[in-house]
PDB file of C-alpha atoms and ligand atoms in Angstrom:
ATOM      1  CA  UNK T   1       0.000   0.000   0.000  1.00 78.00           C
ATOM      2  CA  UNK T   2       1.074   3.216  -0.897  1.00 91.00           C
ATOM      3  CA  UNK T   3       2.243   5.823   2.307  1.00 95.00           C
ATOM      4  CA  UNK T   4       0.369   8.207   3.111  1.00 98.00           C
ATOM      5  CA  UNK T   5       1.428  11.855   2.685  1.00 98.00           C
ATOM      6  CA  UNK T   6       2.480  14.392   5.651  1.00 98.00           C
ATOM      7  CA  UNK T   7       3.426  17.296   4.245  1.00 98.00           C
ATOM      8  CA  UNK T   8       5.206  20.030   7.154  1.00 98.00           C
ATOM      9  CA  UNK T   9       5.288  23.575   7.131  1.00 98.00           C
ATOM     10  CA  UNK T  10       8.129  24.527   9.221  1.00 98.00           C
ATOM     11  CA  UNK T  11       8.935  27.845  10.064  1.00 97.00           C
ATOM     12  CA  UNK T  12      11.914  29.656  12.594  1.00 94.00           C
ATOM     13  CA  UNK T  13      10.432  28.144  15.904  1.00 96.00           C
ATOM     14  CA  UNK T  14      11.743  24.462  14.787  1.00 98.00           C
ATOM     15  CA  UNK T  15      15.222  25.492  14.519  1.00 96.00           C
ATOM     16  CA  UNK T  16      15.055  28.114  17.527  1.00 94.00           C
ATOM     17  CA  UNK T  17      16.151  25.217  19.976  1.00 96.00           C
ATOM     18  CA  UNK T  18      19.432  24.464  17.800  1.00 96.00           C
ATOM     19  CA  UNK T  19      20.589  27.887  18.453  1.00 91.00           C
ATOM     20  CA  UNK T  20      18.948  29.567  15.700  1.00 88.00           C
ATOM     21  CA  UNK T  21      16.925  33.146  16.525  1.00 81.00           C
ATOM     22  CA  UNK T  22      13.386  33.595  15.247  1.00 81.00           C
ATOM     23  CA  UNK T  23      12.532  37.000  13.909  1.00 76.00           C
ATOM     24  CA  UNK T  24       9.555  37.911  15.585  1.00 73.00           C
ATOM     25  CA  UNK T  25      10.476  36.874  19.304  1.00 69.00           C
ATOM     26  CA  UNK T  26      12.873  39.182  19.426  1.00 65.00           C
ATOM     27  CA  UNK T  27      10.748  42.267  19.154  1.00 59.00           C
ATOM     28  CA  UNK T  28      11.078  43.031  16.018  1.00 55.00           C
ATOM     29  CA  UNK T  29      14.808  42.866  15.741  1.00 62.00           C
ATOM     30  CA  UNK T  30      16.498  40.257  14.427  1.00 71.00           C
ATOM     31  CA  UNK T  31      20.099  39.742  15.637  1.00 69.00           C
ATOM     32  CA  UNK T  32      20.218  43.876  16.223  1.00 79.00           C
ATOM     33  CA  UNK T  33      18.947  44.736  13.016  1.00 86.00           C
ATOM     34  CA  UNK T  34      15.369  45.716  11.544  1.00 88.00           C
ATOM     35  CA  UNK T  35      13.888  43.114   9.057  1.00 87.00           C
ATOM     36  CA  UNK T  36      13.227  45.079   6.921  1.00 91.00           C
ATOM     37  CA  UNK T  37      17.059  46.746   6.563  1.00 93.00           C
ATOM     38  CA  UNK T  38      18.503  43.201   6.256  1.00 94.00           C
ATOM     39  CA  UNK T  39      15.687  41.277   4.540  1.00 93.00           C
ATOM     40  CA  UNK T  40      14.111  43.477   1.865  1.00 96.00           C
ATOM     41  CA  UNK T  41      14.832  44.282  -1.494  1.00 97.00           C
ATOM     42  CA  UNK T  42      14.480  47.936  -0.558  1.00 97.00           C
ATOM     43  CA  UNK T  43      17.416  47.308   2.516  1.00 97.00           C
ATOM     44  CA  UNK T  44      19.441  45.526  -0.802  1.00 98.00           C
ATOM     45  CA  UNK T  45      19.411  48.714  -3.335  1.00 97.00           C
ATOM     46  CA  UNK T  46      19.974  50.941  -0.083  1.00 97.00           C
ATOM     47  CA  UNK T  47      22.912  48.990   1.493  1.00 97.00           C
ATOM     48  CA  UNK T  48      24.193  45.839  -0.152  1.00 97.00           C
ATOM     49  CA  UNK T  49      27.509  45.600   1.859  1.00 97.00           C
ATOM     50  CA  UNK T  50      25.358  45.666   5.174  1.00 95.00           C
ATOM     51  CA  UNK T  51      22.944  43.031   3.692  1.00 97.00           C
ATOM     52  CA  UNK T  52      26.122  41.067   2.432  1.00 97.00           C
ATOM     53  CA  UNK T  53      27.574  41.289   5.917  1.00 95.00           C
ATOM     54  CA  UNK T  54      24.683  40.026   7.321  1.00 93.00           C
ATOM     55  CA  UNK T  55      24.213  37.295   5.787  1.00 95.00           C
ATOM     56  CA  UNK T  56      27.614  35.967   5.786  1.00 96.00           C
ATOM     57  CA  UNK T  57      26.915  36.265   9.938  1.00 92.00           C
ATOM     58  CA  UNK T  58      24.300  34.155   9.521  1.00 92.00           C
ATOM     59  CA  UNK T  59      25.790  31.253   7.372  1.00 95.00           C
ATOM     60  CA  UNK T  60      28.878  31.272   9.574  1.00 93.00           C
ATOM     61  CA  UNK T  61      26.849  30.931  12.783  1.00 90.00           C
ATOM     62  CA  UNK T  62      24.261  28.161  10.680  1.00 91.00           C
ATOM     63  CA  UNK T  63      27.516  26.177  10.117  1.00 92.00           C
ATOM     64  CA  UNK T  64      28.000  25.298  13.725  1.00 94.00           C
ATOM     65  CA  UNK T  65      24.388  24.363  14.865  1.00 96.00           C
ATOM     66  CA  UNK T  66      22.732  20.834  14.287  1.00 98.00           C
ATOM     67  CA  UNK T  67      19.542  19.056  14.387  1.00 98.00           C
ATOM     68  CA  UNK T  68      17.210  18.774  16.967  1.00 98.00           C
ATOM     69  CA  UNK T  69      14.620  16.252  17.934  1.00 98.00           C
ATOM     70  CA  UNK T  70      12.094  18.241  16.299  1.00 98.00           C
ATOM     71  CA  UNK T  71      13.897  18.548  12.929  1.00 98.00           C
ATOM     72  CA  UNK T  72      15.637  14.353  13.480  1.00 98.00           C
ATOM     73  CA  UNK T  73      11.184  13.127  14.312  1.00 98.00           C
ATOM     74  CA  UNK T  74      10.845  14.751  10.934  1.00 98.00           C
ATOM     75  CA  UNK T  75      13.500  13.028   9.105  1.00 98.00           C
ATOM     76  CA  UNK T  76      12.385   9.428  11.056  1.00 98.00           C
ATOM     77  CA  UNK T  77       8.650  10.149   9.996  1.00 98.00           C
ATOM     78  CA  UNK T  78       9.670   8.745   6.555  1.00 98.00           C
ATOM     79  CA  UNK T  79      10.234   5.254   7.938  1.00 98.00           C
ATOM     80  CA  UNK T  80       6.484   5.347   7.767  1.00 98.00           C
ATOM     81  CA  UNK T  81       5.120   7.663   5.235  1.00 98.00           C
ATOM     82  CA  UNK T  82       6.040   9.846   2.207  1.00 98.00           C
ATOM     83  CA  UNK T  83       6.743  13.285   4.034  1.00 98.00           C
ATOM     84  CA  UNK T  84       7.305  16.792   2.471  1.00 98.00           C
ATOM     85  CA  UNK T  85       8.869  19.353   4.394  1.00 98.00           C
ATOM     86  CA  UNK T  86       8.424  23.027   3.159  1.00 98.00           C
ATOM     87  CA  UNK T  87      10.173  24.998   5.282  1.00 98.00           C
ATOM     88  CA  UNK T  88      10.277  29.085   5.418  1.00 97.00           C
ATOM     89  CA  UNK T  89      13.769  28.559   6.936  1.00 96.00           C
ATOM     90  CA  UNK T  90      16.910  29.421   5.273  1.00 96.00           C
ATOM     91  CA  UNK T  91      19.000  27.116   6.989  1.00 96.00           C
ATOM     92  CA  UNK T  92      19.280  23.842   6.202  1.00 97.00           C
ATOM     93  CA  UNK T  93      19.142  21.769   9.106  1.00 98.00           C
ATOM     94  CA  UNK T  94      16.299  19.720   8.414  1.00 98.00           C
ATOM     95  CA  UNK T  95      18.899  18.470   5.386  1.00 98.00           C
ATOM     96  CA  UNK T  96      21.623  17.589   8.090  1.00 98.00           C
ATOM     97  CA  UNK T  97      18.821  15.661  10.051  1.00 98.00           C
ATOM     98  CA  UNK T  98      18.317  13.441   7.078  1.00 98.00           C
ATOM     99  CA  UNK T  99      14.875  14.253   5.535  1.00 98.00           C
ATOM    100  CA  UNK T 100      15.274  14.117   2.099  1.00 98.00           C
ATOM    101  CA  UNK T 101      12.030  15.688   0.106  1.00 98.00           C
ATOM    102  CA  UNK T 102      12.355  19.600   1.565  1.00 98.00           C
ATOM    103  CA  UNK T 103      10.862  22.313  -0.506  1.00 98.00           C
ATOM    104  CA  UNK T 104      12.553  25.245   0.753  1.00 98.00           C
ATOM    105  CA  UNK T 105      10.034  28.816   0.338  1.00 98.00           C
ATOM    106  CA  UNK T 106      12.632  31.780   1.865  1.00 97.00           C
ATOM    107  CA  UNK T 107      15.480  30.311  -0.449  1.00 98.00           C
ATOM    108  CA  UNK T 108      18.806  28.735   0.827  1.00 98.00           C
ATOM    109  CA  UNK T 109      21.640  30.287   2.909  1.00 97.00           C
ATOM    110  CA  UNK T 110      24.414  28.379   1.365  1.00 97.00           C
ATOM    111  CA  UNK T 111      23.518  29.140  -2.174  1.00 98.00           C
ATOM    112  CA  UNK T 112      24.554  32.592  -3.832  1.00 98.00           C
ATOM    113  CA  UNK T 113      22.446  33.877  -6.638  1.00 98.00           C
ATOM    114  CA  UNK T 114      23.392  36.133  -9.517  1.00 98.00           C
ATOM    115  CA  UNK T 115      21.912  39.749  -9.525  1.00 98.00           C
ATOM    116  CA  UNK T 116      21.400  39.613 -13.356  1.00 97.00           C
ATOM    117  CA  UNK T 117      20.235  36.144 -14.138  1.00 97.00           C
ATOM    118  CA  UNK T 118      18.099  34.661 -11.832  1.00 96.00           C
ATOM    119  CA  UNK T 119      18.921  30.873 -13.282  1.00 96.00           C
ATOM    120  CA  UNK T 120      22.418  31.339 -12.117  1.00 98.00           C
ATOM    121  CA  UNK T 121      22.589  29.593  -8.313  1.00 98.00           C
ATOM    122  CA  UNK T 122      25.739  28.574  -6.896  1.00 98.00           C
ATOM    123  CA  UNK T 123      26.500  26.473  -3.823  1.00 98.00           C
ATOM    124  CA  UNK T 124      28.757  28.014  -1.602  1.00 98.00           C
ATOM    125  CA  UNK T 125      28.896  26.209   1.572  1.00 96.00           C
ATOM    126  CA  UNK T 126      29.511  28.210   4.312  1.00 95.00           C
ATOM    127  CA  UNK T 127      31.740  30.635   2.287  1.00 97.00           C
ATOM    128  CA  UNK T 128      30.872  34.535   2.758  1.00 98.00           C
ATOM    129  CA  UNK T 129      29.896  36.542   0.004  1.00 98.00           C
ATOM    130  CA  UNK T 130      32.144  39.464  -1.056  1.00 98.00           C
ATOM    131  CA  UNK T 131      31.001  42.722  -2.797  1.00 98.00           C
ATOM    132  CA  UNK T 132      32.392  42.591  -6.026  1.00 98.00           C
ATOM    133  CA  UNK T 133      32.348  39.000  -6.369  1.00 98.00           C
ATOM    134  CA  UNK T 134      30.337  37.951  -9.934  1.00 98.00           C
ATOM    135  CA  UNK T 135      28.928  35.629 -11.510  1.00 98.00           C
ATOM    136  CA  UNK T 136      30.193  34.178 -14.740  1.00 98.00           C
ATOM    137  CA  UNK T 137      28.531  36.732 -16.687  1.00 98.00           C
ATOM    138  CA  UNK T 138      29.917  39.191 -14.234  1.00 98.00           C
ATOM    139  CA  UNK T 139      26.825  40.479 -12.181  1.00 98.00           C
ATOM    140  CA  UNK T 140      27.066  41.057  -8.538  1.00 98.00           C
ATOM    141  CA  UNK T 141      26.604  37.428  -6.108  1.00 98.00           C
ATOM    142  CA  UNK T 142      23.445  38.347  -3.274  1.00 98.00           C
ATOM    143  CA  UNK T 143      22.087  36.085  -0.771  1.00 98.00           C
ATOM    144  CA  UNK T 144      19.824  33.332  -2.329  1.00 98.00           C
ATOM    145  CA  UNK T 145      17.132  34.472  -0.172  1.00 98.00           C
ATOM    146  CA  UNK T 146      13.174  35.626  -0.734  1.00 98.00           C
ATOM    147  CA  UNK T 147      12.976  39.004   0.987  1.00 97.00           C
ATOM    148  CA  UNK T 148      10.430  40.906   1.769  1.00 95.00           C
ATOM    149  CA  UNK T 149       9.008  42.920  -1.872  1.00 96.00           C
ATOM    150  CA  UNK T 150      10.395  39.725  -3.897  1.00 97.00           C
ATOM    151  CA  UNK T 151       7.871  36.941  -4.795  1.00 96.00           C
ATOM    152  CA  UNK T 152       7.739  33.533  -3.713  1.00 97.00           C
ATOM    153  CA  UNK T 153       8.954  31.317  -6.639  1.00 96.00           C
ATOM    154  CA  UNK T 154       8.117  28.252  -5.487  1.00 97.00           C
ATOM    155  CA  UNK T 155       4.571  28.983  -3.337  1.00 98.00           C
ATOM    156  CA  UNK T 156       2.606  27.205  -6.471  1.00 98.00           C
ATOM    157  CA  UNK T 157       4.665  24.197  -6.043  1.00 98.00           C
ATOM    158  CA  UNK T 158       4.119  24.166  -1.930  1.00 98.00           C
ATOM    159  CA  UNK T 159       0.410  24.942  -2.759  1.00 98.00           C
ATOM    160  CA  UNK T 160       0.328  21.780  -4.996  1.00 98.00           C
ATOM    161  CA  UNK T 161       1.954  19.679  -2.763  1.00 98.00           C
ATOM    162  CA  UNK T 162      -0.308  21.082   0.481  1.00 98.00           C
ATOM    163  CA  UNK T 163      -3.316  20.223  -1.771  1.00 98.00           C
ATOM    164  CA  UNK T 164      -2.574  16.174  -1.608  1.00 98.00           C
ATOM    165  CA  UNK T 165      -1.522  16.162   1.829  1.00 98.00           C
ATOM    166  CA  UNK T 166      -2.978  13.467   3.823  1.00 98.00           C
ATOM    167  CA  UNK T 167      -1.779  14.910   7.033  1.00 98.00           C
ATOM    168  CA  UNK T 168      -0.499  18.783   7.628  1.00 98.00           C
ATOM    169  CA  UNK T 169       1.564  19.574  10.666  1.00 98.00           C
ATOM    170  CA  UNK T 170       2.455  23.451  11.251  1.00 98.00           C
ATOM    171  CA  UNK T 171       5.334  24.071  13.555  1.00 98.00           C
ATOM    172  CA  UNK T 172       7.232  27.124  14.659  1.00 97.00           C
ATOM    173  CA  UNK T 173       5.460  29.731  12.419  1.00 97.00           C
ATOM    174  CA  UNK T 174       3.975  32.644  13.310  1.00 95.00           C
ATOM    175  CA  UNK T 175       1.640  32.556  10.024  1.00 96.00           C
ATOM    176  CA  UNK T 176       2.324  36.254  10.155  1.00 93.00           C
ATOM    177  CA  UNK T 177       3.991  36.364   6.547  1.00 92.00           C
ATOM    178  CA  UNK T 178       2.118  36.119   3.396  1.00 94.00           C
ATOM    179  CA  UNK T 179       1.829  34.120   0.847  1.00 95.00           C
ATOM    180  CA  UNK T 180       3.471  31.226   2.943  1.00 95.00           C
ATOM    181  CA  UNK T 181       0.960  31.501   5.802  1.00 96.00           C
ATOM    182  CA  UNK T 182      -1.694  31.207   3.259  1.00 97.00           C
ATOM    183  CA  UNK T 183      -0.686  27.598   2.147  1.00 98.00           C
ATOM    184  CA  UNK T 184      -3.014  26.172   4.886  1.00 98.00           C
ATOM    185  CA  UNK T 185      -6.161  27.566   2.505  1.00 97.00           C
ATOM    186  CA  UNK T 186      -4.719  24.666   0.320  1.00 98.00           C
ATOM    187  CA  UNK T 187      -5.062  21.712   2.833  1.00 98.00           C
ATOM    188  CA  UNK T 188      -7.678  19.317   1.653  1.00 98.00           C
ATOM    189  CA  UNK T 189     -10.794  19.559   4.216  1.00 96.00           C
ATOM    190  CA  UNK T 190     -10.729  16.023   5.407  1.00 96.00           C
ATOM    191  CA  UNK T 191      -7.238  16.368   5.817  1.00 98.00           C
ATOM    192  CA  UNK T 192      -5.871  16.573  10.025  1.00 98.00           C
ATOM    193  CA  UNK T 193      -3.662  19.660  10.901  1.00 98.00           C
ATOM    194  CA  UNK T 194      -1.372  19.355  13.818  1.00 98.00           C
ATOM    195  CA  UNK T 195      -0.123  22.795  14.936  1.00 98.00           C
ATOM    196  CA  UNK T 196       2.916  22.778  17.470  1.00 98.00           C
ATOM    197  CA  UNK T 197       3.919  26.260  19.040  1.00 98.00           C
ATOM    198  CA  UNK T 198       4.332  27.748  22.009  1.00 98.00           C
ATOM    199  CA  UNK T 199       2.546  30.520  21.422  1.00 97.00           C
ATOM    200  CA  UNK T 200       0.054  29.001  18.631  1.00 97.00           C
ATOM    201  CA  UNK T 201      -0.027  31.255  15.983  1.00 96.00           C
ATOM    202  CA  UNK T 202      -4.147  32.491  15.063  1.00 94.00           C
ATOM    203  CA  UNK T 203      -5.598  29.825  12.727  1.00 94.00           C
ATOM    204  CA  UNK T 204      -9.254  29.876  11.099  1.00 92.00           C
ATOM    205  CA  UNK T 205     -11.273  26.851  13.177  1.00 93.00           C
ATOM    206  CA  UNK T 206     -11.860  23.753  10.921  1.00 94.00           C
ATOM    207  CA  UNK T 207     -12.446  20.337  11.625  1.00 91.00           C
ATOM    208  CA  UNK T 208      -9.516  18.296  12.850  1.00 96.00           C
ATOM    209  CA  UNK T 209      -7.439  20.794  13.902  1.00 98.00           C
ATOM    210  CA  UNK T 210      -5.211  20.017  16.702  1.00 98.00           C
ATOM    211  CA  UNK T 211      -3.239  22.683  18.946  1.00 98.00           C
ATOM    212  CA  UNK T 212      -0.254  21.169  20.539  1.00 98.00           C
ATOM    213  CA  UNK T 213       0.971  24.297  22.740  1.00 98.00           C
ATOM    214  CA  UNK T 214       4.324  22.883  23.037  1.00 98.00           C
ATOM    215  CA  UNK T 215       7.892  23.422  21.593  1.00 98.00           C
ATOM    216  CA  UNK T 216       9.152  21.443  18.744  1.00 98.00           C
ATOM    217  CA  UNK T 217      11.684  19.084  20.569  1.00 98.00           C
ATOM    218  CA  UNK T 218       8.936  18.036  23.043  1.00 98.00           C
ATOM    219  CA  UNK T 219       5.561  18.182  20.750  1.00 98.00           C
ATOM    220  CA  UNK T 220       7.517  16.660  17.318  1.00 98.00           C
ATOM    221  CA  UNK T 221       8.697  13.371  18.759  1.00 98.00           C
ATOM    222  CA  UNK T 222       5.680  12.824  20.491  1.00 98.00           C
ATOM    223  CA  UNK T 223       3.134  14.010  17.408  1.00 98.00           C
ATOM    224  CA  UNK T 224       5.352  11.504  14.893  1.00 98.00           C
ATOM    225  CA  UNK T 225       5.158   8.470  17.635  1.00 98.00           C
ATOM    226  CA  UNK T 226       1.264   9.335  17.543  1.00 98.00           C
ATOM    227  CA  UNK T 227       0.884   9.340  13.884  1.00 98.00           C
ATOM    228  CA  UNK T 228       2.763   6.238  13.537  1.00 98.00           C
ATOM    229  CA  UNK T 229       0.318   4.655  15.716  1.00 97.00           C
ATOM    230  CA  UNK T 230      -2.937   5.940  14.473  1.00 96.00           C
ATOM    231  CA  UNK T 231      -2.272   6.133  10.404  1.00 94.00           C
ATOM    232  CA  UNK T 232       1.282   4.148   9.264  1.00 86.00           C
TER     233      UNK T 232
HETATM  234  N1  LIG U 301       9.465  25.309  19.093  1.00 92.65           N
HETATM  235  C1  LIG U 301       8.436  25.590  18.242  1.00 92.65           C
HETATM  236  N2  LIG U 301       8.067  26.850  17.946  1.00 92.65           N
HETATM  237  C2  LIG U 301       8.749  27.850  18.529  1.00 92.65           C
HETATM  238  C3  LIG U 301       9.817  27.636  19.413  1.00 92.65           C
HETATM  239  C4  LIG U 301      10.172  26.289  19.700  1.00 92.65           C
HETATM  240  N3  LIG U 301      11.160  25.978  20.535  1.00 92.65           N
HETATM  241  N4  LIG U 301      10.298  28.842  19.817  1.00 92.65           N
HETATM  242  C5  LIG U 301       9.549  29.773  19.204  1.00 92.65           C
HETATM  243  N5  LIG U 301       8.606  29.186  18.424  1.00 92.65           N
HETATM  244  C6  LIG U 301       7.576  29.805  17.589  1.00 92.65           C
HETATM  245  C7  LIG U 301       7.107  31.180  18.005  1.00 92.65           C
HETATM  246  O1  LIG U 301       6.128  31.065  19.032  1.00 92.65           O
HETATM  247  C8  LIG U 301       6.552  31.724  16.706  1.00 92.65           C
HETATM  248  O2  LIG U 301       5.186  31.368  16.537  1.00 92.65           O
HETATM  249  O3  LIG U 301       8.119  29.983  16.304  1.00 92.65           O
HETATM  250  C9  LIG U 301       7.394  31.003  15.641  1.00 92.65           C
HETATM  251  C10 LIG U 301       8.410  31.902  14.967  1.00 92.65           C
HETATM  252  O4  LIG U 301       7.750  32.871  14.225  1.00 92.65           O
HETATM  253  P1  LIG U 301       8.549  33.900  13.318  1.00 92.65           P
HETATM  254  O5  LIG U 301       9.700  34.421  14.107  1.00 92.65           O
HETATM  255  O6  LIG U 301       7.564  34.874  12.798  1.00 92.65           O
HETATM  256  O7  LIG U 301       9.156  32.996  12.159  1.00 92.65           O
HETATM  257  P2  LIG U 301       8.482  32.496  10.818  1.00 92.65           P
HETATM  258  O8  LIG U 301       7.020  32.291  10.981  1.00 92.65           O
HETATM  259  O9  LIG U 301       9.304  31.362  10.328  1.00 92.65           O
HETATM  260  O10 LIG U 301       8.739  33.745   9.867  1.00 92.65           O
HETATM  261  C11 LIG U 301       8.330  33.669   8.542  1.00 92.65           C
HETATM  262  O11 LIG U 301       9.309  35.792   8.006  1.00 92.65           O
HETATM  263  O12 LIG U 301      11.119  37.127   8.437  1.00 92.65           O
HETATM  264  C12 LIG U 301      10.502  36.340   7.495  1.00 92.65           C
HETATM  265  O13 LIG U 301      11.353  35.186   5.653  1.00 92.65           O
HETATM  266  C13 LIG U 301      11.368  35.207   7.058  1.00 92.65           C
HETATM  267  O14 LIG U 301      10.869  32.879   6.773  1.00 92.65           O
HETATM  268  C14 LIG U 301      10.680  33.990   7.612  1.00 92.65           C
HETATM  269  C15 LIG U 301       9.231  34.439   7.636  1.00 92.65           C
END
């Protein structure tokens, strides 16, 4: 018989227990800076080298966290079913835990992508990016991130993949930024949602909706025993 399909939105709260800060628990500053300096296309055109810099913070300190339980459940959940993780996170520690169908929505912090041609992505490990460094047809590298005033390249994908979900979990988002919060419109009816938070973020009432207040090293390892039990 074929698995079933969990499909996983993941957000900043799953990786917030392997060292990584969320953005909006830290009132409104994320590591010192405002959002929208560091993570808009407006904050790129005004100050690239500051945007540069601040990524190349951020991949440095990425390369020396790992996994949690939260992220490793995740990974182990596909003993049992066929799981999809689409993740808002730029980091890319649900890879290191060992899932191995992630759709990631923000982009990628170890990829660099060319300011003139789009196509052009490079990996680049945890290497910074410098100001002046090009692409092969000599454009400036930037982060390969969505930022705020960009759109979402690959939301139709997640929406597709949402839309044949047999089970939906939601963990550590705030649902506060659009269009990713809006891929739970796509969940089939029928289909359960698990949401594991905290502070659960608002979500419209539906049947089989399940609020685990909880953080994701506690409620993921417990929710993926649970599903096991009830639907593998
Ligand atoms: N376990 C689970 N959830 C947690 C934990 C934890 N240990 N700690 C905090 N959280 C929850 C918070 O309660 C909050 O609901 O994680 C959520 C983090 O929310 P945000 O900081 O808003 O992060 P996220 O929803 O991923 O942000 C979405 O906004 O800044 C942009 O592009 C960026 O991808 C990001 C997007």
């Amino acid at each position: 018989m074929a698995k079933k399909k969990v499909v996983v939105l993941s957000g900043a709260g799953i990786s917030a227990e392997s060292g990584i800060k969320t953005f909006r628990d830290s009132g409104g500053l994320w590591e010192n800076h405002d959002v929208m300096e560091v993570a808009s296309i407006e904050g790129w055109y005004r100050n690239p080298q500051l945007v540069l810099t601040f990524y190349n913070e951020r991949r440095k300190q990425a390369a020396e966290v790992f996994p949690n339980a939260g992220h490793l459940a995740l990974a182990q959940l596909e003993q049992h079913f066929e799981v999809t993780i689409i993740t808002q996170n730029v980091d890319s520690l649900h890879e290191k835990a060992g899932s191995s169908r992630i759709l990631h929505l923000h982009g990628e912090l170890h990829k660099a992508q060319s300011t003139g041609n789009p196509d052009l992505i490079y990996d680049i490990g945890d290497a910074p990016i410098a100001w002046g460094q090009t692409c092969e047809q000599g454009h400036q590298l930037r982060p390969f991130i969505v930022w705020f005033g960009e759109a979402v390249p690959m939301m139709d994908k997640a929406a597709r993949i949402t839309s044949e979900a047999d089970i939906f979990i939601v963990v550590g988002t705030s649902l506060a930024v659009y269009p990713a919060a809006s891929l739970v419109d796509f969940v089939p009816d029928d289909t359960p949602i698990y949401v594991i938070d905290p502070h659960l973020p608002h979500m419209q009432e539906r049947p089989a909706l399940y609020r685990i207040e909880a953080k994701a090293t506690d409620g993921l390892p417990k929710l993926c025993q649970k599903l096991v039990e009830q639907y593998a």
